[in-house]
Amino acid sequence: MTAATAHAAQLCINALSTAAPTRHSPLYTVINMANTLELSRQAWVIRGQSSSRRMGNWPGWFARNTTEKPLLYLHSAQSSAQLSALSDVTQQRGILCNDIENQPSRWPKGAQPSLPLWLATHPCCTPYDPASGEEARAIVLAALRSLYVDGKPGFYYLALHDHEGATPLSEQDREAVLEGMYPLQQDTRGDVRLLGAGRALAEVVQAKRLLAQDWNITAQLWSCPSYTRLAREAAAVERWNRLHPGVPKRSCHLRNCLAGSAAPVIAVTGYPQAIVDQLGAHVDARFVALGAGSVQASAPSRYWIVVAALRALADEGCIDALQVEAAMNRYALECNGL
């Protein structure tokens, strides 16, 4: 990376920062940002489609240019093979935005099961699943600074959907978005803690409403744009503490957020459950992971999230186990999960 690259990135950040923010979905927020970057002429904005491993119509000349510019790639890749090929072509450096969730598919979120697992295990990738346009905007701006101003290696990945989420973010929230999670309501406590990512967060919000309305159970809400980043940092901190037994222990963002309460934690994703399972070893409370395939083929519905929360409370002895059965009957759920 050169000084010219850093200068171009700062101009991109300035252009995006001065543009009026709009209340749009993650997909259309990023599209608007891409339009602004194209007008600035300080970034490579590539819009591509691919149904194979080969990257058709890739403007390869940009990679041979002597001056690197920030790269924003808007793509639709449903498999890890396609995304792997794309990351290789970009030399594993850039901001890759995938809108496959908006395409008809038999896979959860439009992605084959191998794709989210590849994202979670790829050491160069920082994956995010933003729930709102505000989250997506914060992530893209941070990626520009991290990759092209600070010169850190790797690439960012954003899974985009076109359902609007109008959650306003404070400056503190924007920082927490990048670390992986932030509270949707400040200074609130609950009988359970509900975590959600991406489009699945909308069902988590509705589950909170049902818990209060139907069962007199309060819930604390958290948006988790990156379960993988949370898990990676927690694992790294755990390793550091193991190697430095004679000094005060370090903590991680996940533990800091969940400290001070023993309430069960229900974490939900639209990807397969394995993405949320990463957190289990680092949560000091009863932990339930829900994802596509956990209780139904698609992402868990609000009703299954309610049942999971009630079951966790029953296992803790906080409510009667008969309430779990009552919820199954009330919401007409088949007893083939949990």
Short mmCIF file of C-alpha atoms in Angstrom, two decimals:
data_model
loop_
_atom_site.label_atom_id
_atom_site.label_comp_id
_atom_site.label_asym_id
_atom_site.label_seq_id
_atom_site.Cartn_x
_atom_site.Cartn_y
_atom_site.Cartn_z
CA MET A 1 0.00 0.00 0.00
CA THR A 2 1.27 3.47 -0.90
CA ALA A 3 0.65 6.96 0.39
CA ALA A 4 -1.44 7.54 -2.74
CA THR A 5 -3.67 4.61 -1.78
CA ALA A 6 -4.17 5.99 1.72
CA HIS A 7 -4.94 9.41 0.26
CA ALA A 8 -7.52 7.93 -2.13
CA ALA A 9 -9.11 6.00 0.73
CA GLN A 10 -9.35 9.13 2.88
CA LEU A 11 -11.02 10.96 -0.01
CA CYS A 12 -13.49 8.08 -0.27
CA ILE A 13 -14.22 8.29 3.45
CA ASN A 14 -14.69 12.05 3.20
CA ALA A 15 -17.08 11.68 0.26
CA LEU A 16 -19.15 9.06 2.07
CA SER A 17 -19.14 10.98 5.34
CA THR A 18 -20.45 14.16 3.73
CA ALA A 19 -23.16 12.32 1.78
CA ALA A 20 -26.51 12.50 3.55
CA PRO A 21 -27.24 9.15 5.26
CA THR A 22 -30.47 7.47 4.17
CA ARG A 23 -32.70 4.99 5.99
CA HIS A 24 -32.35 2.08 3.61
CA SER A 25 -31.77 -1.65 3.76
CA PRO A 26 -28.17 -2.90 3.91
CA LEU A 27 -28.28 -3.70 0.18
CA TYR A 28 -29.47 -0.29 -0.98
CA THR A 29 -27.29 1.53 1.52
CA VAL A 30 -24.21 -0.14 0.03
CA ILE A 31 -25.45 0.50 -3.52
CA ASN A 32 -25.78 4.20 -2.68
CA MET A 33 -22.30 4.19 -1.18
CA ALA A 34 -20.98 2.49 -4.32
CA ASN A 35 -22.57 5.22 -6.46
CA THR A 36 -20.87 7.90 -4.35
CA LEU A 37 -17.51 6.14 -4.65
CA GLU A 38 -17.86 5.90 -8.42
CA LEU A 39 -18.51 9.63 -8.64
CA SER A 40 -15.44 10.33 -6.50
CA ARG A 41 -13.23 8.39 -8.96
CA GLN A 42 -11.06 7.36 -6.02
CA ALA A 43 -12.12 3.69 -5.78
CA TRP A 44 -12.63 0.64 -7.95
CA VAL A 45 -16.33 -0.25 -7.82
CA ILE A 46 -16.99 -3.57 -9.53
CA ARG A 47 -20.49 -4.89 -10.10
CA GLY A 48 -20.46 -8.54 -11.12
CA GLN A 49 -22.50 -11.71 -11.30
CA SER A 50 -21.17 -15.24 -11.39
CA SER A 51 -22.65 -18.72 -11.44
CA SER A 52 -19.31 -20.49 -11.77
CA ARG A 53 -15.83 -20.43 -10.29
CA ARG A 54 -14.55 -18.20 -13.04
CA MET A 55 -14.98 -14.48 -12.60
CA GLY A 56 -16.52 -13.37 -15.88
CA ASN A 57 -16.05 -9.82 -17.14
CA TRP A 58 -13.48 -9.08 -14.45
CA PRO A 59 -11.58 -5.88 -15.35
CA GLY A 60 -8.16 -7.41 -14.74
CA TRP A 61 -6.35 -4.27 -15.75
CA PHE A 62 -7.07 -2.65 -12.40
CA ALA A 63 -4.93 -5.20 -10.57
CA ARG A 64 -1.94 -4.33 -12.77
CA ASN A 65 -2.31 -0.61 -12.17
CA THR A 66 0.65 0.86 -10.34
CA THR A 67 -1.58 2.78 -7.92
CA GLU A 68 -3.82 0.67 -5.73
CA LYS A 69 -7.25 2.11 -4.97
CA PRO A 70 -9.90 0.97 -2.52
CA LEU A 71 -11.94 -1.90 -3.97
CA LEU A 72 -15.67 -2.40 -3.44
CA TYR A 73 -17.06 -5.46 -5.19
CA LEU A 74 -20.83 -6.01 -5.42
CA HIS A 75 -21.40 -9.65 -6.20
CA SER A 76 -23.81 -12.60 -6.02
CA ALA A 77 -21.96 -15.78 -5.01
CA GLN A 78 -23.85 -18.69 -3.50
CA SER A 79 -20.95 -21.08 -2.95
CA SER A 80 -17.60 -21.03 -1.20
CA ALA A 81 -15.94 -21.99 -4.50
CA GLN A 82 -17.23 -18.83 -6.18
CA LEU A 83 -16.27 -16.62 -3.29
CA SER A 84 -12.88 -18.27 -2.95
CA ALA A 85 -12.18 -17.58 -6.62
CA LEU A 86 -13.27 -13.99 -6.19
CA SER A 87 -11.10 -13.43 -3.12
CA ASP A 88 -8.11 -14.90 -4.96
CA VAL A 89 -8.60 -12.57 -7.94
CA THR A 90 -8.81 -9.57 -5.61
CA GLN A 91 -5.61 -10.81 -3.94
CA GLN A 92 -7.65 -11.21 -0.74
CA ARG A 93 -7.86 -7.47 -0.29
CA GLY A 94 -11.02 -5.42 -0.60
CA ILE A 95 -14.64 -5.13 0.48
CA LEU A 96 -16.76 -7.94 -0.96
CA CYS A 97 -20.52 -7.44 -0.73
CA ASN A 98 -22.78 -10.40 -1.48
CA ASP A 99 -26.50 -10.01 -2.17
CA ILE A 100 -27.21 -13.70 -2.78
CA GLU A 101 -29.72 -13.64 0.10
CA ASN A 102 -32.11 -11.82 -2.22
CA GLN A 103 -32.05 -14.58 -4.86
CA PRO A 104 -34.45 -17.58 -4.93
CA SER A 105 -32.61 -20.56 -3.45
CA ARG A 106 -33.20 -23.75 -1.50
CA TRP A 107 -30.27 -22.81 0.76
CA PRO A 108 -30.57 -20.65 3.89
CA LYS A 109 -29.87 -17.00 3.01
CA GLY A 110 -29.35 -18.14 -0.58
CA ALA A 111 -25.92 -19.56 0.29
CA GLN A 112 -24.74 -23.15 0.21
CA PRO A 113 -23.83 -24.43 3.71
CA SER A 114 -20.13 -24.42 2.85
CA LEU A 115 -20.06 -20.65 2.27
CA PRO A 116 -20.65 -19.41 5.84
CA LEU A 117 -18.29 -22.06 7.20
CA TRP A 118 -15.63 -20.93 4.71
CA LEU A 119 -16.17 -17.32 5.79
CA ALA A 120 -15.84 -18.23 9.47
CA THR A 121 -12.62 -20.20 9.02
CA HIS A 122 -10.85 -18.03 6.42
CA PRO A 123 -8.06 -16.22 8.33
CA CYS A 124 -8.00 -13.26 5.92
CA CYS A 125 -11.77 -12.67 5.97
CA THR A 126 -13.72 -10.51 8.41
CA PRO A 127 -17.37 -11.45 7.76
CA TYR A 128 -20.38 -9.34 8.70
CA ASP A 129 -24.14 -9.87 8.47
CA PRO A 130 -25.57 -6.36 9.00
CA ALA A 131 -29.20 -6.03 10.04
CA SER A 132 -29.65 -2.42 8.95
CA GLY A 133 -28.33 0.13 6.52
CA GLU A 134 -26.75 2.02 9.41
CA GLU A 135 -24.74 -1.07 10.37
CA ALA A 136 -23.66 -1.65 6.75
CA ARG A 137 -22.55 1.98 6.41
CA ALA A 138 -20.47 1.80 9.59
CA ILE A 139 -18.79 -1.42 8.44
CA VAL A 140 -17.89 -0.14 4.94
CA LEU A 141 -16.42 3.08 6.36
CA ALA A 142 -14.38 1.12 8.91
CA ALA A 143 -13.20 -1.30 6.22
CA LEU A 144 -11.94 1.56 4.03
CA ARG A 145 -9.98 2.96 6.94
CA SER A 146 -8.62 -0.38 8.14
CA LEU A 147 -7.57 -1.77 4.76
CA TYR A 148 -6.45 1.32 2.88
CA VAL A 149 -5.56 4.00 5.44
CA ASP A 150 -4.11 1.82 8.20
CA GLY A 151 -2.89 -0.77 5.67
CA LYS A 152 -4.12 -3.86 7.51
CA PRO A 153 -4.25 -7.07 5.42
CA GLY A 154 -7.30 -9.14 4.53
CA PHE A 155 -10.74 -8.52 3.13
CA TYR A 156 -14.15 -7.66 4.55
CA TYR A 157 -17.32 -9.54 3.61
CA LEU A 158 -20.86 -8.21 3.95
CA ALA A 159 -24.00 -10.31 3.45
CA LEU A 160 -26.67 -7.93 2.19
CA HIS A 161 -30.46 -8.12 2.28
CA ASP A 162 -33.07 -5.66 1.01
CA HIS A 163 -35.32 -5.41 4.07
CA GLU A 164 -35.12 -2.03 5.72
CA GLY A 165 -33.89 -1.80 9.28
CA ALA A 166 -34.09 1.73 10.67
CA THR A 167 -32.01 1.35 13.82
CA PRO A 168 -30.24 4.65 14.64
CA LEU A 169 -26.66 4.25 15.84
CA SER A 170 -24.76 6.37 18.33
CA GLU A 171 -21.01 6.83 17.96
CA GLN A 172 -20.51 4.20 20.66
CA ASP A 173 -22.83 1.81 18.81
CA ARG A 174 -20.90 2.27 15.57
CA GLU A 175 -17.70 1.22 17.30
CA ALA A 176 -19.46 -1.78 18.86
CA VAL A 177 -20.87 -2.80 15.46
CA LEU A 178 -17.33 -3.38 14.25
CA GLU A 179 -16.52 -5.48 17.32
CA GLY A 180 -19.49 -7.73 16.64
CA MET A 181 -22.43 -6.75 18.89
CA TYR A 182 -24.24 -3.85 20.52
CA PRO A 183 -27.44 -3.43 22.59
CA LEU A 184 -30.61 -2.26 20.89
CA GLN A 185 -31.75 -0.73 24.17
CA GLN A 186 -29.34 0.80 26.64
CA ASP A 187 -29.41 0.02 30.36
CA THR A 188 -32.16 -2.60 30.19
CA ARG A 189 -32.17 -5.98 31.87
CA GLY A 190 -34.21 -9.03 31.01
CA ASP A 191 -35.17 -12.52 32.05
CA VAL A 192 -33.46 -13.70 28.86
CA ARG A 193 -31.01 -12.15 26.42
CA LEU A 194 -31.82 -12.41 22.72
CA LEU A 195 -29.08 -12.01 20.10
CA GLY A 196 -29.76 -11.69 16.38
CA ALA A 197 -27.85 -11.04 13.18
CA GLY A 198 -28.82 -9.78 9.76
CA ARG A 199 -32.37 -10.31 8.61
CA ALA A 200 -32.93 -12.79 11.47
CA LEU A 201 -32.82 -9.86 13.89
CA ALA A 202 -36.34 -8.87 12.85
CA GLU A 203 -37.67 -12.22 14.10
CA VAL A 204 -35.73 -11.79 17.34
CA VAL A 205 -37.38 -8.40 17.88
CA GLN A 206 -40.80 -9.98 17.35
CA ALA A 207 -39.90 -12.80 19.73
CA LYS A 208 -39.20 -10.21 22.44
CA ARG A 209 -42.68 -8.79 21.86
CA LEU A 210 -44.32 -12.23 22.11
CA LEU A 211 -42.42 -13.13 25.27
CA ALA A 212 -43.73 -10.02 26.99
CA GLN A 213 -47.23 -10.18 25.54
CA ASP A 214 -47.95 -13.90 25.93
CA TRP A 215 -45.68 -15.03 28.79
CA ASN A 216 -44.80 -11.95 30.86
CA ILE A 217 -41.09 -12.56 30.17
CA THR A 218 -38.75 -9.62 29.62
CA ALA A 219 -35.89 -9.83 27.11
CA GLN A 220 -32.74 -7.82 26.47
CA LEU A 221 -32.01 -7.32 22.76
CA TRP A 222 -28.62 -7.37 21.05
CA SER A 223 -27.72 -6.95 17.40
CA CYS A 224 -24.71 -9.09 16.42
CA PRO A 225 -23.38 -8.10 12.98
CA SER A 226 -20.49 -10.59 13.31
CA TYR A 227 -20.68 -13.71 15.45
CA THR A 228 -17.39 -14.79 13.88
CA ARG A 229 -15.51 -11.67 14.95
CA LEU A 230 -16.86 -12.06 18.49
CA ALA A 231 -15.74 -15.70 18.62
CA ARG A 232 -12.30 -15.00 17.15
CA GLU A 233 -11.55 -12.25 19.64
CA ALA A 234 -12.82 -14.37 22.55
CA ALA A 235 -10.64 -17.30 21.49
CA ALA A 236 -7.60 -15.03 21.06
CA VAL A 237 -8.10 -13.50 24.51
CA GLU A 238 -8.52 -16.95 26.05
CA ARG A 239 -5.27 -18.08 24.47
CA TRP A 240 -3.45 -14.95 25.71
CA ASN A 241 -4.70 -15.54 29.24
CA ARG A 242 -3.53 -19.16 29.07
CA LEU A 243 -0.05 -18.09 28.00
CA HIS A 244 0.20 -15.32 30.64
CA PRO A 245 -1.03 -16.92 33.90
CA GLY A 246 0.90 -14.51 36.12
CA VAL A 247 -0.77 -11.28 34.98
CA PRO A 248 -4.36 -9.98 35.21
CA LYS A 249 -6.70 -11.63 32.74
CA ARG A 250 -7.82 -9.82 29.66
CA SER A 251 -11.47 -9.69 28.66
CA CYS A 252 -13.21 -9.63 25.28
CA HIS A 253 -16.12 -7.70 23.81
CA LEU A 254 -18.49 -10.67 24.06
CA ARG A 255 -17.86 -11.22 27.77
CA ASN A 256 -17.96 -7.49 28.48
CA CYS A 257 -21.36 -7.18 26.82
CA LEU A 258 -22.85 -10.17 28.64
CA ALA A 259 -21.26 -9.53 32.03
CA GLY A 260 -23.36 -8.84 35.11
CA SER A 261 -26.23 -11.20 34.36
CA ALA A 262 -26.87 -14.94 34.52
CA ALA A 263 -29.92 -14.77 32.25
CA PRO A 264 -29.97 -17.37 29.44
CA VAL A 265 -28.60 -16.26 26.07
CA ILE A 266 -30.44 -17.20 22.86
CA ALA A 267 -28.38 -16.42 19.74
CA VAL A 268 -30.04 -16.54 16.31
CA THR A 269 -28.70 -16.51 12.76
CA GLY A 270 -30.13 -17.11 9.31
CA TYR A 271 -27.05 -19.17 8.50
CA PRO A 272 -26.65 -22.75 9.78
CA GLN A 273 -26.37 -23.10 13.56
CA ALA A 274 -22.62 -23.75 13.42
CA ILE A 275 -22.01 -20.03 12.94
CA VAL A 276 -23.53 -19.26 16.34
CA ASP A 277 -22.08 -22.36 18.01
CA GLN A 278 -18.72 -20.55 17.90
CA LEU A 279 -19.82 -18.42 20.88
CA GLY A 280 -20.86 -21.26 23.18
CA ALA A 281 -17.51 -21.79 24.90
CA HIS A 282 -17.24 -18.09 25.77
CA VAL A 283 -20.68 -17.43 27.30
CA ASP A 284 -20.91 -17.78 31.09
CA ALA A 285 -24.64 -18.53 31.14
CA ARG A 286 -27.04 -21.05 29.67
CA PHE A 287 -26.52 -20.71 25.93
CA VAL A 288 -28.84 -21.73 23.10
CA ALA A 289 -27.75 -21.42 19.45
CA LEU A 290 -30.42 -21.29 16.76
CA GLY A 291 -29.84 -21.23 13.03
CA ALA A 292 -31.16 -22.59 9.78
CA GLY A 293 -31.74 -26.31 10.33
CA SER A 294 -31.93 -26.07 14.13
CA VAL A 295 -35.71 -26.36 14.33
CA GLN A 296 -36.82 -25.78 10.73
CA ALA A 297 -35.10 -25.71 7.35
CA SER A 298 -35.03 -21.93 7.17
CA ALA A 299 -34.00 -19.42 9.82
CA PRO A 300 -35.87 -19.91 13.11
CA SER A 301 -39.20 -18.11 13.31
CA ARG A 302 -40.16 -15.81 16.17
CA TYR A 303 -42.25 -18.64 17.63
CA TRP A 304 -39.34 -21.06 17.82
CA ILE A 305 -37.21 -18.33 19.39
CA VAL A 306 -39.89 -17.85 22.07
CA VAL A 307 -40.01 -21.59 22.73
CA ALA A 308 -36.20 -21.75 22.95
CA ALA A 309 -36.22 -18.90 25.48
CA LEU A 310 -38.94 -20.53 27.57
CA ARG A 311 -37.13 -23.87 27.47
CA ALA A 312 -33.92 -22.24 28.68
CA LEU A 313 -35.79 -20.56 31.54
CA ALA A 314 -37.47 -23.85 32.44
CA ASP A 315 -34.10 -25.63 32.46
CA GLU A 316 -32.87 -22.92 34.85
CA GLY A 317 -35.87 -23.53 37.11
CA CYS A 318 -37.22 -20.02 36.52
CA ILE A 319 -40.57 -21.10 35.04
CA ASP A 320 -42.68 -24.24 34.94
CA ALA A 321 -41.75 -26.63 32.15
CA LEU A 322 -45.46 -26.87 31.26
CA GLN A 323 -45.17 -23.37 29.79
CA VAL A 324 -42.89 -24.72 27.10
CA GLU A 325 -45.49 -27.30 26.08
CA ALA A 326 -48.18 -24.63 26.23
CA ALA A 327 -46.15 -22.44 23.88
CA MET A 328 -45.69 -25.28 21.42
CA ASN A 329 -49.44 -25.78 21.36
CA ARG A 330 -50.26 -22.08 21.24
CA TYR A 331 -48.05 -21.48 18.21
CA ALA A 332 -48.93 -24.81 16.54
CA LEU A 333 -45.32 -25.93 16.34
CA GLU A 334 -44.43 -29.50 15.51
CA CYS A 335 -42.46 -31.25 18.22
CA ASN A 336 -39.48 -32.11 15.99
CA GLY A 337 -36.94 -29.65 17.33
CA LEU A 338 -35.37 -28.56 20.59
#
